[in-house]
Tab-separated table of N, CA and C in Angstrom:
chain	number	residue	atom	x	y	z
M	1	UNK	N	48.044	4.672	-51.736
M	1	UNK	CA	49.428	4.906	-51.374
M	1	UNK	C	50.267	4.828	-52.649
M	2	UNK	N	51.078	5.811	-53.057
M	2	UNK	CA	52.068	5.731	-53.986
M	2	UNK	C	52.956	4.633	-53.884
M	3	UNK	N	53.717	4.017	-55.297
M	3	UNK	CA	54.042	2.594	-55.509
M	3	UNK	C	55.467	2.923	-54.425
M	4	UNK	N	55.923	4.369	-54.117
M	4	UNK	CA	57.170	4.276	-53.650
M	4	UNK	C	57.057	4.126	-52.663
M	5	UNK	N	55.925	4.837	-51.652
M	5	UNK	CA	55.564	5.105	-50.028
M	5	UNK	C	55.155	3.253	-49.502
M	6	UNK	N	54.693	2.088	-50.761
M	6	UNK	CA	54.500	0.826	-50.720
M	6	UNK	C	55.815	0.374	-50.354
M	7	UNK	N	56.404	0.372	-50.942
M	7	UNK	CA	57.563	-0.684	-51.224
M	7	UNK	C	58.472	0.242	-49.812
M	8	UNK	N	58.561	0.996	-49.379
M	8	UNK	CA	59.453	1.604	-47.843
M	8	UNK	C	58.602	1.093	-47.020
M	9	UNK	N	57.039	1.044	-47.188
M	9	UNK	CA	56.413	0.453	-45.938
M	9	UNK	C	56.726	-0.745	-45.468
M	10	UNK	N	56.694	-1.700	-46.947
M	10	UNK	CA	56.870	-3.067	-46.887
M	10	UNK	C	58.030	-3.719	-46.804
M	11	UNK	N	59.421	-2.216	-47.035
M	11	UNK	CA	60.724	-2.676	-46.386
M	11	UNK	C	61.041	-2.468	-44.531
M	12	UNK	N	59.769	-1.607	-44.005
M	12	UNK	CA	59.979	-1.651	-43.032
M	12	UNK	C	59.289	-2.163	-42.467
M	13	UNK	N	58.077	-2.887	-42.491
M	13	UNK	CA	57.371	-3.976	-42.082
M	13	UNK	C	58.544	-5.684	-42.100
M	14	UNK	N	59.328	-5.601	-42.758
M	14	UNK	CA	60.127	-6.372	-42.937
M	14	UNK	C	61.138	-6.524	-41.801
M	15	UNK	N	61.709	-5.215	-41.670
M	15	UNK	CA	62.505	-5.047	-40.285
M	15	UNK	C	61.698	-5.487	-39.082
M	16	UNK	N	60.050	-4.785	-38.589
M	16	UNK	CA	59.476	-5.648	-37.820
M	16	UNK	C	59.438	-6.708	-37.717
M	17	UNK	N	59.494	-7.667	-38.424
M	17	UNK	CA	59.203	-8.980	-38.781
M	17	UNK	C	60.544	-9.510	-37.994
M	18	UNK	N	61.678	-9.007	-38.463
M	18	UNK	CA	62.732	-9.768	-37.682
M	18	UNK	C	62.934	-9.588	-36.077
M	19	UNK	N	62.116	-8.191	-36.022
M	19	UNK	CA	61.686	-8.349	-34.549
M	19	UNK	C	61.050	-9.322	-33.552
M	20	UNK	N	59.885	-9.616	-34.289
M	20	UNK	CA	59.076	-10.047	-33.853
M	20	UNK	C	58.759	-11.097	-34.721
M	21	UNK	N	58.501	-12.065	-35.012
M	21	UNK	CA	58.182	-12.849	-36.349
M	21	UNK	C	56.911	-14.122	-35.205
M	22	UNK	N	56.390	-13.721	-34.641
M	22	UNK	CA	54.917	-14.551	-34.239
M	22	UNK	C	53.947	-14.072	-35.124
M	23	UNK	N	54.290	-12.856	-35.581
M	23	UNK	CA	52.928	-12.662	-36.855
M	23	UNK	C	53.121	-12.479	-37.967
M	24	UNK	N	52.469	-12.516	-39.124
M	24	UNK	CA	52.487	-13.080	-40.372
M	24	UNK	C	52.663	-11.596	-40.887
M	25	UNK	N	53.676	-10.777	-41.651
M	25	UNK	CA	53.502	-9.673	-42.713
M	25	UNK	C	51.864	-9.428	-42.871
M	26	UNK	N	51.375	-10.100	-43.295
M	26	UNK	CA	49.758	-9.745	-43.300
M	26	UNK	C	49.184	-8.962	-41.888
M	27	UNK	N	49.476	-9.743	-41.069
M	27	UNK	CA	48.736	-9.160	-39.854
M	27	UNK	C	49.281	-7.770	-39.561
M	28	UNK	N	50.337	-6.906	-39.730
M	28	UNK	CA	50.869	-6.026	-39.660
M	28	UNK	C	50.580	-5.043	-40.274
M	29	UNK	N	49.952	-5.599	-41.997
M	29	UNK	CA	49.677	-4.706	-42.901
M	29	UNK	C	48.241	-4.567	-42.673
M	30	UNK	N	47.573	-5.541	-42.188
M	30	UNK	CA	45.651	-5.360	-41.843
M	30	UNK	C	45.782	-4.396	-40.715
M	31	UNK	N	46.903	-4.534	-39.649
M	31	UNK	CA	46.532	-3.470	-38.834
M	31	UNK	C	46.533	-2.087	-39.021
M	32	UNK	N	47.446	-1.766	-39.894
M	32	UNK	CA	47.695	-0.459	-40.540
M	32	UNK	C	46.303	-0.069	-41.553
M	33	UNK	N	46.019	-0.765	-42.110
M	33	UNK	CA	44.655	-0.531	-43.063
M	33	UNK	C	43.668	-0.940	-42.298
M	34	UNK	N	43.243	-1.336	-40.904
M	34	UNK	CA	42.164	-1.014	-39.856
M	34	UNK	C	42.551	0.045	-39.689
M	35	UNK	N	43.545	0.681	-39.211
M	35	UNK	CA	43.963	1.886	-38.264
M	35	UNK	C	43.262	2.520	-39.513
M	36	UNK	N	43.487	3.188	-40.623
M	36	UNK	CA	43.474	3.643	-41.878
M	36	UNK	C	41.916	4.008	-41.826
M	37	UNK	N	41.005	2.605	-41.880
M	37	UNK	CA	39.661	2.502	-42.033
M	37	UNK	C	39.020	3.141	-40.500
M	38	UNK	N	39.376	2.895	-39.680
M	38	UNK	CA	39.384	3.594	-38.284
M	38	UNK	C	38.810	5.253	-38.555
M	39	UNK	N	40.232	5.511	-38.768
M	39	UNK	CA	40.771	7.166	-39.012
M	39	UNK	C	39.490	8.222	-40.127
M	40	UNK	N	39.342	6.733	-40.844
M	40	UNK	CA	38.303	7.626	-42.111
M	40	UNK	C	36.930	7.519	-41.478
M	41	UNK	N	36.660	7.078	-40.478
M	41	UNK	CA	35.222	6.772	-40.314
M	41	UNK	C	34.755	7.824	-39.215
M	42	UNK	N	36.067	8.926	-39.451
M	42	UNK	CA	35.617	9.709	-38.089
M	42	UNK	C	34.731	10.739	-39.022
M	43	UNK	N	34.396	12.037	-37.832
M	43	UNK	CA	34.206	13.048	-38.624
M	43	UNK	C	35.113	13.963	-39.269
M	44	UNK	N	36.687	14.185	-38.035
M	44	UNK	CA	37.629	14.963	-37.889
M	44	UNK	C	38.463	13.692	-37.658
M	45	UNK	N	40.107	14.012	-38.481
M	45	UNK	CA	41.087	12.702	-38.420
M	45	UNK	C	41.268	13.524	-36.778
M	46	UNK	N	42.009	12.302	-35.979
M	46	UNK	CA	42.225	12.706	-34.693
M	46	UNK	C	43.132	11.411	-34.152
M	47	UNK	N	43.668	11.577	-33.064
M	47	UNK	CA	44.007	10.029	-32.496
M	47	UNK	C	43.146	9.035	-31.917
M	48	UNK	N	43.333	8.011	-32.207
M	48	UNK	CA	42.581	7.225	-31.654
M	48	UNK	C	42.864	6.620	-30.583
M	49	UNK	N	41.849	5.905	-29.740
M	49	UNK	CA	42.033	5.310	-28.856
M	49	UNK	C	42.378	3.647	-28.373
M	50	UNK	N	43.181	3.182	-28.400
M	50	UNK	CA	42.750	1.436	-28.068
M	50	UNK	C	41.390	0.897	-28.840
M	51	UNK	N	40.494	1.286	-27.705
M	51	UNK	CA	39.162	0.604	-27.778
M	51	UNK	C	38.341	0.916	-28.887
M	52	UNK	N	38.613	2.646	-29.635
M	52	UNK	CA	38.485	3.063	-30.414
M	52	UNK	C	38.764	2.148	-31.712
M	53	UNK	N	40.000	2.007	-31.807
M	53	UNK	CA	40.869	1.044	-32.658
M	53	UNK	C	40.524	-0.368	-32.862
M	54	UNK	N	39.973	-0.995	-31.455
M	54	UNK	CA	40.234	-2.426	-31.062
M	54	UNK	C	38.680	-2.692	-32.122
M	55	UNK	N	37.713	-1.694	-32.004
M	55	UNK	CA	36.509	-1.709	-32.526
M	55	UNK	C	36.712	-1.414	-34.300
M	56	UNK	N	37.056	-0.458	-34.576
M	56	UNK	CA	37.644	-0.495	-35.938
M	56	UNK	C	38.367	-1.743	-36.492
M	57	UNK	N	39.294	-2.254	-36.069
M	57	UNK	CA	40.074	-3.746	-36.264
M	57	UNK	C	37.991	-4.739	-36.522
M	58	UNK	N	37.627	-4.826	-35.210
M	58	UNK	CA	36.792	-5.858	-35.715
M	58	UNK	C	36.345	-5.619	-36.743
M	59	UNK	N	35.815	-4.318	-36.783
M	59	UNK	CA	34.331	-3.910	-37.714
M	59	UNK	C	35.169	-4.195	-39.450
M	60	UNK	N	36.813	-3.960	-39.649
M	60	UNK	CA	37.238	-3.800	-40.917
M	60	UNK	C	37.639	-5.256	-41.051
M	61	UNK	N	37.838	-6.093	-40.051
M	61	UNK	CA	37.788	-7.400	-40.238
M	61	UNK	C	36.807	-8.036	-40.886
M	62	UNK	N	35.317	-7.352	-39.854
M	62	UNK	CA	34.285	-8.522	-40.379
M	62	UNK	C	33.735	-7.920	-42.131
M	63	UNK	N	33.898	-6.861	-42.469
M	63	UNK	CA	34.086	-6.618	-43.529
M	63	UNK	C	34.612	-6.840	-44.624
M	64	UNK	N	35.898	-7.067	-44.157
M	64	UNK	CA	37.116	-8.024	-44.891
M	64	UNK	C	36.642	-9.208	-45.497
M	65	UNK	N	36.609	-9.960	-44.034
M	65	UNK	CA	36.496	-11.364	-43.872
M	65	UNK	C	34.920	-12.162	-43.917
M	66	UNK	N	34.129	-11.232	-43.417
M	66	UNK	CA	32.686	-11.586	-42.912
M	66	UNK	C	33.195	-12.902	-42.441
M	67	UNK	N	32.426	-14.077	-42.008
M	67	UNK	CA	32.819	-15.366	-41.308
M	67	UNK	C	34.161	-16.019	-41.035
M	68	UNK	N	34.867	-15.455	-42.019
M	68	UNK	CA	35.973	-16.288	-41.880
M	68	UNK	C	36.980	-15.543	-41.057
M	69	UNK	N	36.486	-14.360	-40.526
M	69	UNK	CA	37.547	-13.161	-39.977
M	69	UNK	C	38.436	-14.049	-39.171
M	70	UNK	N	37.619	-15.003	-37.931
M	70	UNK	CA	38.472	-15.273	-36.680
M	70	UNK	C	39.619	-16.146	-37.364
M	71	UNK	N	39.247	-17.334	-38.060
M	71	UNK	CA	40.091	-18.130	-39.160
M	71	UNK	C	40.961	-17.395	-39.441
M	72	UNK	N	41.652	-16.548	-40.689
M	72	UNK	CA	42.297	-15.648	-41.169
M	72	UNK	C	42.821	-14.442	-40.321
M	73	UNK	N	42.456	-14.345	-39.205
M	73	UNK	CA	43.034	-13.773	-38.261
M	73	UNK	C	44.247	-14.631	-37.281
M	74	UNK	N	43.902	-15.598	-36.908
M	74	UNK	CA	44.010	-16.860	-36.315
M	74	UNK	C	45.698	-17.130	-37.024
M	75	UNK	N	45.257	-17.533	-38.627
M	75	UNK	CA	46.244	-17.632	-39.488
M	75	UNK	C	47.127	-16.922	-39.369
M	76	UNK	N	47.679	-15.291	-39.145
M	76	UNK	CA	48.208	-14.538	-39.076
M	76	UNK	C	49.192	-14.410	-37.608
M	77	UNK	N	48.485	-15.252	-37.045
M	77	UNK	CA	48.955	-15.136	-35.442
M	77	UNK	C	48.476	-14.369	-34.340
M	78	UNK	N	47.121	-13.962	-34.828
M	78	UNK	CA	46.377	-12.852	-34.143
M	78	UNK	C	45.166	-13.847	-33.350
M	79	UNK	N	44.999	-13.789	-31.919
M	79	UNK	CA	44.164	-14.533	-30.889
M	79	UNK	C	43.721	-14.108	-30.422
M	80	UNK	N	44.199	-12.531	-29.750
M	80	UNK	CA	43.895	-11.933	-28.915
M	80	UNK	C	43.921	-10.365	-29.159
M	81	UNK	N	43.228	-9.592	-28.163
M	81	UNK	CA	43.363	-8.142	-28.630
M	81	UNK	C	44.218	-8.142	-27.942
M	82	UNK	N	45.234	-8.521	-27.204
M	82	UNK	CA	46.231	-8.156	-26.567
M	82	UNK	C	47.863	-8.430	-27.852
M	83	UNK	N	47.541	-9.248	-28.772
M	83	UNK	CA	47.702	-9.358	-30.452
M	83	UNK	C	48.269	-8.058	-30.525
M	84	UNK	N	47.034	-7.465	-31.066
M	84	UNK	CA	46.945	-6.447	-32.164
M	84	UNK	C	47.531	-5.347	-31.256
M	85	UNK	N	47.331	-5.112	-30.088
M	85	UNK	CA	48.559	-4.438	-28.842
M	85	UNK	C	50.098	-4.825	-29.276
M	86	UNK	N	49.797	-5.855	-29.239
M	86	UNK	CA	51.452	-5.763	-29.436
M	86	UNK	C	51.952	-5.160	-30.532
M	87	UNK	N	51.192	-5.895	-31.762
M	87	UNK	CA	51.410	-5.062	-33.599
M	87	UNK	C	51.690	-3.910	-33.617
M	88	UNK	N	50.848	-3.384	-33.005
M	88	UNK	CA	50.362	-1.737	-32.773
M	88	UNK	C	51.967	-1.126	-32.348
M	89	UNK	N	52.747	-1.695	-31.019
M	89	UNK	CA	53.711	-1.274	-30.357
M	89	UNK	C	54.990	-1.458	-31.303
M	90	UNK	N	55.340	-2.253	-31.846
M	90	UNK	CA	56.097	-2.825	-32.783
M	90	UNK	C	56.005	-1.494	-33.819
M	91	UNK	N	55.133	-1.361	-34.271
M	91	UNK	CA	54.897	-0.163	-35.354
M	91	UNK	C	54.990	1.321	-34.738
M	92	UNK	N	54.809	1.307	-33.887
M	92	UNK	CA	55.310	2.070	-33.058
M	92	UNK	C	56.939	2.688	-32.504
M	93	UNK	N	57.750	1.458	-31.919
M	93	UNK	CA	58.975	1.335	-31.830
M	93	UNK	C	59.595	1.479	-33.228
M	94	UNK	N	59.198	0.763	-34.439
M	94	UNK	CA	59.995	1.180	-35.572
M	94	UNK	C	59.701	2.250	-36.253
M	95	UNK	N	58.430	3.630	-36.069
M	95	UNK	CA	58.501	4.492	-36.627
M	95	UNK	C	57.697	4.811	-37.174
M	96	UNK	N	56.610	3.725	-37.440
M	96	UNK	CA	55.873	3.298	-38.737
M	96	UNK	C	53.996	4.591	-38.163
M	97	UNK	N	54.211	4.599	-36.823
M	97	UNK	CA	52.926	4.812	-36.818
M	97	UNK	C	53.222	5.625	-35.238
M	98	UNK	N	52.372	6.761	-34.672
M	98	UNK	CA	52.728	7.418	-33.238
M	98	UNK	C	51.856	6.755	-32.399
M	99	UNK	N	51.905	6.893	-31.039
M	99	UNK	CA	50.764	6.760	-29.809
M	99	UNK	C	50.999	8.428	-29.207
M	100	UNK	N	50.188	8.524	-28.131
M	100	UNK	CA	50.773	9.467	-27.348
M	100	UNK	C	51.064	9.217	-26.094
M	101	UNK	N	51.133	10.012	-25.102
M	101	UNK	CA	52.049	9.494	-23.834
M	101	UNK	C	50.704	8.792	-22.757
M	102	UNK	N	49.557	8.843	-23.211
M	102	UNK	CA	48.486	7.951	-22.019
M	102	UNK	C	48.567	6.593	-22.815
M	103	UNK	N	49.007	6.286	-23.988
M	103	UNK	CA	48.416	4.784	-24.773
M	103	UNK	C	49.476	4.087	-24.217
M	104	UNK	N	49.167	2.634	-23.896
M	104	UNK	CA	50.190	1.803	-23.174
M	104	UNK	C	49.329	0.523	-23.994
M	105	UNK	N	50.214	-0.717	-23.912
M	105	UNK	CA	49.879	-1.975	-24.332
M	105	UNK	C	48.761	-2.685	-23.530
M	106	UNK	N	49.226	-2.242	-22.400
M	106	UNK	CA	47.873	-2.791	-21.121
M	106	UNK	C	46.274	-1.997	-22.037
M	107	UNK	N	46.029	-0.819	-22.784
M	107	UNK	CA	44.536	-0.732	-23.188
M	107	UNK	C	44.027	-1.884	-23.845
M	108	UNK	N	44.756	-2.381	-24.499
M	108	UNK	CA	44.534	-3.679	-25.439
M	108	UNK	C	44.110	-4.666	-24.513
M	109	UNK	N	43.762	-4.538	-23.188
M	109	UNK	CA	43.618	-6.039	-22.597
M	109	UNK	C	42.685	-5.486	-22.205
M	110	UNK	N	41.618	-4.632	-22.033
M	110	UNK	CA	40.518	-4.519	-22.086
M	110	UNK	C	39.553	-4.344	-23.415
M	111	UNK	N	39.996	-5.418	-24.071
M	111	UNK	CA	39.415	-5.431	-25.583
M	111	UNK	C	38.535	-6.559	-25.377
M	112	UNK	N	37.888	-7.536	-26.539
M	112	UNK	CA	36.922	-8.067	-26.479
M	112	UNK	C	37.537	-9.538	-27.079
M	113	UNK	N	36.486	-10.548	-26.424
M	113	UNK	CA	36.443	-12.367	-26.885
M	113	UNK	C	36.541	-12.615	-28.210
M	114	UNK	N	37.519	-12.985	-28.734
M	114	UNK	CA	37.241	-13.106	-30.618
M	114	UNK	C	36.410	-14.286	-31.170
M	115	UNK	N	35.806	-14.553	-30.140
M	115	UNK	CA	34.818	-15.691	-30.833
M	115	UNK	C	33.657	-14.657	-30.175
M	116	UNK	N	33.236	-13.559	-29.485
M	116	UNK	CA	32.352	-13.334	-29.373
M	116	UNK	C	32.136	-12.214	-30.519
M	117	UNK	N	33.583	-11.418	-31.029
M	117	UNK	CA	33.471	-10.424	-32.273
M	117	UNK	C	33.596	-11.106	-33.255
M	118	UNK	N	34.039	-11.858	-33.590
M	118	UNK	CA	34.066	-12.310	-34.872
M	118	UNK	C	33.182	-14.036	-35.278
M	119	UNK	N	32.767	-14.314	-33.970
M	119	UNK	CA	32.159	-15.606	-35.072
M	119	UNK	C	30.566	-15.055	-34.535
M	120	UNK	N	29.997	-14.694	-33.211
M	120	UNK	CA	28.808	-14.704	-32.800
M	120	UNK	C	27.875	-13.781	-33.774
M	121	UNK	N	28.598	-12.466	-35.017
M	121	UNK	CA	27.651	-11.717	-35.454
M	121	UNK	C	26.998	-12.890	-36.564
M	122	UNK	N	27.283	-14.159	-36.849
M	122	UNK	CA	27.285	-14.983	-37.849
M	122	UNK	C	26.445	-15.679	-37.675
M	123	UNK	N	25.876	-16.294	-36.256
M	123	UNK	CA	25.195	-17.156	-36.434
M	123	UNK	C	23.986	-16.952	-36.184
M	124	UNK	N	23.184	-18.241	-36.248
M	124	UNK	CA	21.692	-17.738	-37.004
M	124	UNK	C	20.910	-18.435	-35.925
């Protein structure tokens, strides 16, 4: 991302924030760079789906993070995929990112246990 397209993102991630301030600037910006890592892992860019997404989020988490994902997620204010639903909507309402007219916040609650995505690929 160009240093200019940075610094407008991160002035309008800022405006979210006063929206909403249960999550940490970080968690806002990981969701955008899941969505990102999402998008590239297709064959053809396209929209994605929730579950589509909700799976991208883990997979660029445990990548991220490997073990410590749920921790550092946790930190951010993120518990639930019903979380990253909300992030998602927020970025949404301010501009930052589209849905189309079937995506609703309710897909996010058929997402998955974050101790079963993020701590169970870990143990031995």
């Amino acid at each position: 991302m160009r240093k200019r397209g940075r610094e407008e993102l991160e002035h309008l991630l800022e405006k979210v924030l006063v929206l909403d301030s249960r999550y940490k600037l970080e968690a806002y910006a990981f969701i955008l760079e899941s969505l990102d890592f999402s998008v590239r892992k297709l064959k053809e860019p396209r929209h994605l789906t929730a579950l589509e997404l909700l799976d991208g989020i883990r997979k660029f988490a445990i990548k991220s993070f490997g073990p410590m994902s749920k921790t550092v997620l946790e930190d951010w204010g993120l518990k639930t995929c019903e979380d990253f639903g909300e992030i998602v909507f927020h970025l949404v309402r301010c501009g930052i990112i589209s849905k189309t007219q079937e995506d609703t916040e309710e897909d996010f609650k058929k997402g998955y246990d974050f101790e079963e995505a993020f701590e169970k690929p870990f143990l031995v």
